[in-house]
Amino acid sequence: MLRITNAVLPGEAGTATVTVEDGRITAIDPSAGVARPPAGEDAGGHETVDAGGGLLLPGLINAHAHIDKTLYGGPWVSAPQVETVAERVAHERRHRDTYGLPSQDYISALVEAMVAVGTTRVRTHTDVDPGVGLRGITAVAEVAQRYRGVIDIEQVAFPQGGLITNPGTLDLLRDAVAAGATVIGGLDPAGFDDAPNAHLEAVFDLAATTGTGIDIHLHDGGSLGAWEMGLIARMTQEYGLGGRVAVSHAFGIAHPPTQARLLERFAEAGVALVNAAVYDAPVPPLRACADLGVLLAGGTDGINDLWGPFGDGDMLRRAMLIAYRNSGRSDDELELAFDTVTTNAARVLGIDDHGLAVGGPADLVVVDARSVAEAVAKVPERRLVLKAGAVVARDGAFAGRGHG
Ligand SMILES: [Zn+2]
């Protein structure tokens, strides 16, 4: 049993003691002013961690990353100044072997950096194509195994190099599921793969037959992207996959003539949105998604890779960016942004009990802030990070125990 004492809970006055057993929260006791045992072990052998009056938050969740591609902890490599997704994919195909990608060393370095800033769960899109085969899937799975109990890593089998236009990829996606991927990815069915119906049918058929979820990259903007999203909503209903389908990036959602209607269709069909607020790309509307009941989750997208130089894996900073890109200023808007990297992200990943509640997982973060809004606005240091009740980071430094 573990007791976290002297913790401030969001929206509550005073401090509380949170009790954790078998990785879950078993009690939340608003015990301000009650004498508490000092940090360490008490006479009953119960461990106590002092939150020092810091704000206790649920563990942060990254709903969209590409950890297989990262150069984190490796050499500094300039990213190309190119404009299109196709050019970036081609650049990556030309250079990934040169830098030894995918690299378990870089992936591990990034995973530790993510944990250090409070990420307790991540969904990562892993490249699968005839060139790299399942090397990315295997590398990420081995790192995931090494950090079991420190962070949960879910893999999307991602046809980054195309699906219909890249023969052999579909079979590899099936193999990737057998190797542990739990979600099927897709990529601009029209704009990149030039076969929207065939692309989406392949993805939906594979998900339906393997019992996996779907998470489709959609950079196609304007009316083309909006049309593809309409198709995805319709297919989600036809295949009975509501609640298991997400569209990532979804630049076309910003297309004003169709935005409200599309959001209504997504709410009705059970299609979620995942956004990383990257560069100056359009972002889904935070407030409208919440009002219309569309699940909007946050992710980092790629971090320090051949696509771009940025990123540190910090989901609180990402919540800040999501709020900022939505011109959010009020506390409730900052709280909506926080939801995108906690509760909403958890639900997109199929986790329904994430949060500060009895019975929920003891994935927890302590920060120096007085409210969720302040935490999003100021991005303070993570004093303490717990995964399933075990301390995995302290004062912004990784303190987890990797396996082997
Ligand atoms: Zn992505």
PDB file of C-alpha atoms in Angstrom, residues 34-204:
ATOM      1  CA  VAL A  34      -4.559  15.823  10.120  1.00  0.00           C
ATOM      2  CA  ALA A  35      -1.200  14.659  11.430  1.00  0.00           C
ATOM      3  CA  ARG A  36       0.498  12.496   8.842  1.00  0.00           C
ATOM      4  CA  PRO A  37       3.419  10.118   9.075  1.00  0.00           C
ATOM      5  CA  PRO A  38       6.610  11.480   7.507  1.00  0.00           C
ATOM      6  CA  ALA A  39       7.597  10.326   4.041  1.00  0.00           C
ATOM      7  CA  GLY A  40       9.117   6.872   4.006  1.00  0.00           C
ATOM      8  CA  GLU A  41       7.762   3.715   5.544  1.00  0.00           C
ATOM      9  CA  ASP A  42       5.502   3.745   8.575  1.00  0.00           C
ATOM     10  CA  ALA A  43       5.321   1.032  11.240  1.00  0.00           C
ATOM     11  CA  GLY A  44       2.798  -0.924   9.195  1.00  0.00           C
ATOM     12  CA  GLY A  45       5.234  -1.192   6.274  1.00  0.00           C
ATOM     13  CA  HIS A  46       3.180   1.257   4.234  1.00  0.00           C
ATOM     14  CA  GLU A  47       5.139   3.519   1.963  1.00  0.00           C
ATOM     15  CA  THR A  48       4.365   7.239   2.091  1.00  0.00           C
ATOM     16  CA  VAL A  49       5.176   9.843  -0.528  1.00  0.00           C
ATOM     17  CA  ASP A  50       4.845  13.520   0.370  1.00  0.00           C
ATOM     18  CA  ALA A  51       3.420  15.595  -2.487  1.00  0.00           C
ATOM     19  CA  GLY A  52       4.636  18.706  -0.672  1.00  0.00           C
ATOM     20  CA  GLY A  53       1.440  20.675  -1.274  1.00  0.00           C
ATOM     21  CA  GLY A  54       1.763  20.231  -5.038  1.00  0.00           C
ATOM     22  CA  LEU A  55      -1.177  19.813  -7.391  1.00  0.00           C
ATOM     23  CA  LEU A  56      -2.026  16.181  -8.104  1.00  0.00           C
ATOM     24  CA  LEU A  57      -2.987  15.460 -11.700  1.00  0.00           C
ATOM     25  CA  PRO A  58      -3.852  12.292 -13.585  1.00  0.00           C
ATOM     26  CA  GLY A  59      -1.033  10.811 -15.675  1.00  0.00           C
ATOM     27  CA  LEU A  60      -0.537  12.500 -19.042  1.00  0.00           C
ATOM     28  CA  ILE A  61      -1.336  10.577 -22.211  1.00  0.00           C
ATOM     29  CA  ASN A  62       0.183  11.064 -25.640  1.00  0.00           C
ATOM     30  CA  ALA A  63      -2.418   9.903 -28.163  1.00  0.00           C
ATOM     31  CA  HIS A  64      -0.220  10.363 -31.222  1.00  0.00           C
ATOM     32  CA  ALA A  65       3.526   9.866 -31.464  1.00  0.00           C
ATOM     33  CA  HIS A  66       6.053   8.270 -33.839  1.00  0.00           C
ATOM     34  CA  ILE A  67       8.680   6.961 -31.467  1.00  0.00           C
ATOM     35  CA  ASP A  68      10.059   4.457 -34.017  1.00  0.00           C
ATOM     36  CA  LYS A  69      11.364   7.345 -36.135  1.00  0.00           C
ATOM     37  CA  THR A  70      13.019   9.381 -33.431  1.00  0.00           C
ATOM     38  CA  LEU A  71      16.635  10.522 -33.343  1.00  0.00           C
ATOM     39  CA  TYR A  72      16.216  11.599 -29.703  1.00  0.00           C
ATOM     40  CA  GLY A  73      19.501  11.304 -27.834  1.00  0.00           C
ATOM     41  CA  GLY A  74      21.310  10.715 -31.123  1.00  0.00           C
ATOM     42  CA  PRO A  75      23.035  13.017 -33.604  1.00  0.00           C
ATOM     43  CA  TRP A  76      21.516  16.341 -34.626  1.00  0.00           C
ATOM     44  CA  VAL A  77      20.178  15.881 -38.131  1.00  0.00           C
ATOM     45  CA  SER A  78      18.803  18.776 -40.157  1.00  0.00           C
ATOM     46  CA  ALA A  79      15.265  18.275 -41.392  1.00  0.00           C
ATOM     47  CA  PRO A  80      14.558  19.165 -45.026  1.00  0.00           C
ATOM     48  CA  GLN A  81      12.726  22.353 -45.987  1.00  0.00           C
ATOM     49  CA  VAL A  82      10.085  20.656 -48.135  1.00  0.00           C
ATOM     50  CA  GLU A  83       6.376  21.287 -48.421  1.00  0.00           C
ATOM     51  CA  THR A  84       4.460  18.071 -49.005  1.00  0.00           C
ATOM     52  CA  VAL A  85       3.864  14.868 -47.085  1.00  0.00           C
ATOM     53  CA  ALA A  86       5.089  12.909 -50.125  1.00  0.00           C
ATOM     54  CA  GLU A  87       8.408  14.801 -50.112  1.00  0.00           C
ATOM     55  CA  ARG A  88       8.884  14.171 -46.388  1.00  0.00           C
ATOM     56  CA  VAL A  89       8.128  10.486 -46.779  1.00  0.00           C
ATOM     57  CA  ALA A  90      10.585  10.270 -49.697  1.00  0.00           C
ATOM     58  CA  HIS A  91      13.267  12.077 -47.661  1.00  0.00           C
ATOM     59  CA  GLU A  92      12.778   9.671 -44.784  1.00  0.00           C
ATOM     60  CA  ARG A  93      12.942   6.635 -47.086  1.00  0.00           C
ATOM     61  CA  ARG A  94      16.256   7.892 -48.499  1.00  0.00           C
ATOM     62  CA  HIS A  95      17.909   8.570 -45.151  1.00  0.00           C
ATOM     63  CA  ARG A  96      16.478   6.337 -42.416  1.00  0.00           C
ATOM     64  CA  ASP A  97      19.070   3.570 -42.908  1.00  0.00           C
ATOM     65  CA  THR A  98      21.911   6.114 -42.816  1.00  0.00           C
ATOM     66  CA  TYR A  99      20.978   7.021 -39.239  1.00  0.00           C
ATOM     67  CA  GLY A 100      20.245   3.478 -38.121  1.00  0.00           C
ATOM     68  CA  LEU A 101      16.486   3.977 -37.750  1.00  0.00           C
ATOM     69  CA  PRO A 102      14.561   2.530 -36.070  1.00  0.00           C
ATOM     70  CA  SER A 103      16.965   2.617 -33.104  1.00  0.00           C
ATOM     71  CA  GLN A 104      16.078   1.075 -29.759  1.00  0.00           C
ATOM     72  CA  ASP A 105      18.589   3.434 -28.109  1.00  0.00           C
ATOM     73  CA  TYR A 106      16.847   6.555 -29.414  1.00  0.00           C
ATOM     74  CA  ILE A 107      13.395   5.120 -28.718  1.00  0.00           C
ATOM     75  CA  SER A 108      14.426   4.330 -25.133  1.00  0.00           C
ATOM     76  CA  ALA A 109      15.915   7.799 -24.645  1.00  0.00           C
ATOM     77  CA  LEU A 110      12.671   9.359 -25.819  1.00  0.00           C
ATOM     78  CA  VAL A 111      10.528   7.064 -23.678  1.00  0.00           C
ATOM     79  CA  GLU A 112      12.520   8.062 -20.587  1.00  0.00           C
ATOM     80  CA  ALA A 113      12.149  11.743 -21.485  1.00  0.00           C
ATOM     81  CA  MET A 114       8.392  11.254 -21.855  1.00  0.00           C
ATOM     82  CA  VAL A 115       8.099   9.527 -18.491  1.00  0.00           C
ATOM     83  CA  ALA A 116      10.203  12.243 -16.835  1.00  0.00           C
ATOM     84  CA  VAL A 117       7.537  14.817 -17.761  1.00  0.00           C
ATOM     85  CA  GLY A 118       4.587  12.753 -16.659  1.00  0.00           C
ATOM     86  CA  THR A 119       3.535  10.668 -19.655  1.00  0.00           C
ATOM     87  CA  THR A 120       2.149   7.374 -18.433  1.00  0.00           C
ATOM     88  CA  ARG A 121       0.671   6.089 -21.689  1.00  0.00           C
ATOM     89  CA  VAL A 122       1.408   6.609 -25.388  1.00  0.00           C
ATOM     90  CA  ARG A 123      -0.094   5.566 -28.729  1.00  0.00           C
ATOM     91  CA  THR A 124       2.616   5.481 -31.369  1.00  0.00           C
ATOM     92  CA  HIS A 125       2.241   5.087 -35.138  1.00  0.00           C
ATOM     93  CA  THR A 126       4.974   2.711 -36.314  1.00  0.00           C
ATOM     94  CA  ASP A 127       6.020   2.631 -39.962  1.00  0.00           C
ATOM     95  CA  VAL A 128       5.238  -0.627 -41.726  1.00  0.00           C
ATOM     96  CA  ASP A 129       6.273  -0.992 -45.364  1.00  0.00           C
ATOM     97  CA  PRO A 130       8.195  -3.422 -47.564  1.00  0.00           C
ATOM     98  CA  GLY A 131      11.428  -1.477 -46.941  1.00  0.00           C
ATOM     99  CA  VAL A 132      11.449  -1.476 -43.146  1.00  0.00           C
ATOM    100  CA  GLY A 133       9.206  -4.521 -42.782  1.00  0.00           C
ATOM    101  CA  LEU A 134       8.329  -5.108 -39.134  1.00  0.00           C
ATOM    102  CA  ARG A 135      11.643  -3.795 -37.759  1.00  0.00           C
ATOM    103  CA  GLY A 136       9.936  -0.743 -36.287  1.00  0.00           C
ATOM    104  CA  ILE A 137       7.152  -2.816 -34.733  1.00  0.00           C
ATOM    105  CA  THR A 138       9.701  -5.174 -33.184  1.00  0.00           C
ATOM    106  CA  ALA A 139      11.959  -2.374 -31.907  1.00  0.00           C
ATOM    107  CA  VAL A 140       9.066  -0.538 -30.255  1.00  0.00           C
ATOM    108  CA  ALA A 141       7.658  -3.785 -28.805  1.00  0.00           C
ATOM    109  CA  GLU A 142      11.022  -4.605 -27.228  1.00  0.00           C
ATOM    110  CA  VAL A 143      11.327  -1.128 -25.724  1.00  0.00           C
ATOM    111  CA  ALA A 144       7.714  -1.363 -24.514  1.00  0.00           C
ATOM    112  CA  GLN A 145       8.546  -4.627 -22.786  1.00  0.00           C
ATOM    113  CA  ARG A 146      11.646  -3.092 -21.164  1.00  0.00           C
ATOM    114  CA  TYR A 147       9.569  -0.212 -19.738  1.00  0.00           C
ATOM    115  CA  ARG A 148       6.588  -2.355 -18.731  1.00  0.00           C
ATOM    116  CA  GLY A 149       5.160  -0.977 -15.509  1.00  0.00           C
ATOM    117  CA  VAL A 150       6.719   2.441 -16.216  1.00  0.00           C
ATOM    118  CA  ILE A 151       4.710   3.472 -19.286  1.00  0.00           C
ATOM    119  CA  ASP A 152       2.122   1.735 -21.495  1.00  0.00           C
ATOM    120  CA  ILE A 153       2.979   1.853 -25.185  1.00  0.00           C
ATOM    121  CA  GLU A 154       0.341   1.027 -27.797  1.00  0.00           C
ATOM    122  CA  GLN A 155       1.309   0.555 -31.446  1.00  0.00           C
ATOM    123  CA  VAL A 156      -0.555   1.555 -34.574  1.00  0.00           C
ATOM    124  CA  ALA A 157       0.574  -0.363 -37.678  1.00  0.00           C
ATOM    125  CA  PHE A 158       1.079   2.640 -39.931  1.00  0.00           C
ATOM    126  CA  PRO A 159       1.366   2.509 -43.746  1.00  0.00           C
ATOM    127  CA  GLN A 160       3.474   5.686 -43.937  1.00  0.00           C
ATOM    128  CA  GLY A 161       4.697   4.772 -47.420  1.00  0.00           C
ATOM    129  CA  GLY A 162       1.208   4.194 -48.835  1.00  0.00           C
ATOM    130  CA  LEU A 163      -1.118   1.221 -48.849  1.00  0.00           C
ATOM    131  CA  ILE A 164      -2.781   0.715 -52.228  1.00  0.00           C
ATOM    132  CA  THR A 165       0.172   2.292 -54.077  1.00  0.00           C
ATOM    133  CA  ASN A 166       2.711   0.259 -52.116  1.00  0.00           C
ATOM    134  CA  PRO A 167       2.167  -3.452 -52.821  1.00  0.00           C
ATOM    135  CA  GLY A 168       2.965  -5.794 -49.947  1.00  0.00           C
ATOM    136  CA  THR A 169       2.068  -3.270 -47.252  1.00  0.00           C
ATOM    137  CA  LEU A 170      -1.383  -4.686 -46.512  1.00  0.00           C
ATOM    138  CA  ASP A 171       0.051  -8.138 -45.756  1.00  0.00           C
ATOM    139  CA  LEU A 172       2.647  -6.513 -43.517  1.00  0.00           C
ATOM    140  CA  LEU A 173      -0.067  -4.636 -41.607  1.00  0.00           C
ATOM    141  CA  ARG A 174      -1.709  -8.004 -40.918  1.00  0.00           C
ATOM    142  CA  ASP A 175       1.650  -9.370 -39.732  1.00  0.00           C
ATOM    143  CA  ALA A 176       2.083  -6.289 -37.540  1.00  0.00           C
ATOM    144  CA  VAL A 177      -1.192  -7.062 -35.778  1.00  0.00           C
ATOM    145  CA  ALA A 178       0.021 -10.607 -35.183  1.00  0.00           C
ATOM    146  CA  ALA A 179       3.203  -9.046 -33.747  1.00  0.00           C
ATOM    147  CA  GLY A 180       1.225  -6.953 -31.260  1.00  0.00           C
ATOM    148  CA  ALA A 181      -0.079  -3.812 -32.996  1.00  0.00           C
ATOM    149  CA  THR A 182      -3.609  -3.119 -31.745  1.00  0.00           C
ATOM    150  CA  VAL A 183      -4.619  -0.360 -34.153  1.00  0.00           C
ATOM    151  CA  ILE A 184      -4.548  -0.065 -37.974  1.00  0.00           C
ATOM    152  CA  GLY A 185      -3.337   3.222 -39.393  1.00  0.00           C
ATOM    153  CA  GLY A 186      -3.995   4.956 -42.692  1.00  0.00           C
ATOM    154  CA  LEU A 187      -2.549   7.905 -44.585  1.00  0.00           C
ATOM    155  CA  ASP A 188      -4.320  10.452 -46.758  1.00  0.00           C
ATOM    156  CA  PRO A 189      -6.374   7.907 -48.702  1.00  0.00           C
ATOM    157  CA  ALA A 190      -6.908  10.456 -51.499  1.00  0.00           C
ATOM    158  CA  GLY A 191      -4.031  12.949 -51.328  1.00  0.00           C
ATOM    159  CA  PHE A 192      -1.215  10.459 -50.774  1.00  0.00           C
ATOM    160  CA  ASP A 193      -2.529   7.054 -51.795  1.00  0.00           C
ATOM    161  CA  ASP A 194      -4.746   8.301 -54.639  1.00  0.00           C
ATOM    162  CA  ALA A 195      -7.330   5.568 -53.949  1.00  0.00           C
ATOM    163  CA  PRO A 196      -9.643   6.778 -51.179  1.00  0.00           C
ATOM    164  CA  ASN A 197     -12.275   4.037 -51.350  1.00  0.00           C
ATOM    165  CA  ALA A 198      -9.843   1.151 -51.767  1.00  0.00           C
ATOM    166  CA  HIS A 199      -7.568   2.519 -49.016  1.00  0.00           C
ATOM    167  CA  LEU A 200     -10.353   2.935 -46.477  1.00  0.00           C
ATOM    168  CA  GLU A 201     -11.950  -0.412 -47.359  1.00  0.00           C
ATOM    169  CA  ALA A 202      -8.612  -2.157 -46.796  1.00  0.00           C
ATOM    170  CA  VAL A 203      -8.144  -0.442 -43.431  1.00  0.00           C
ATOM    171  CA  PHE A 204     -11.701  -1.047 -42.220  1.00  0.00           C
TER     172      PHE A 204
END
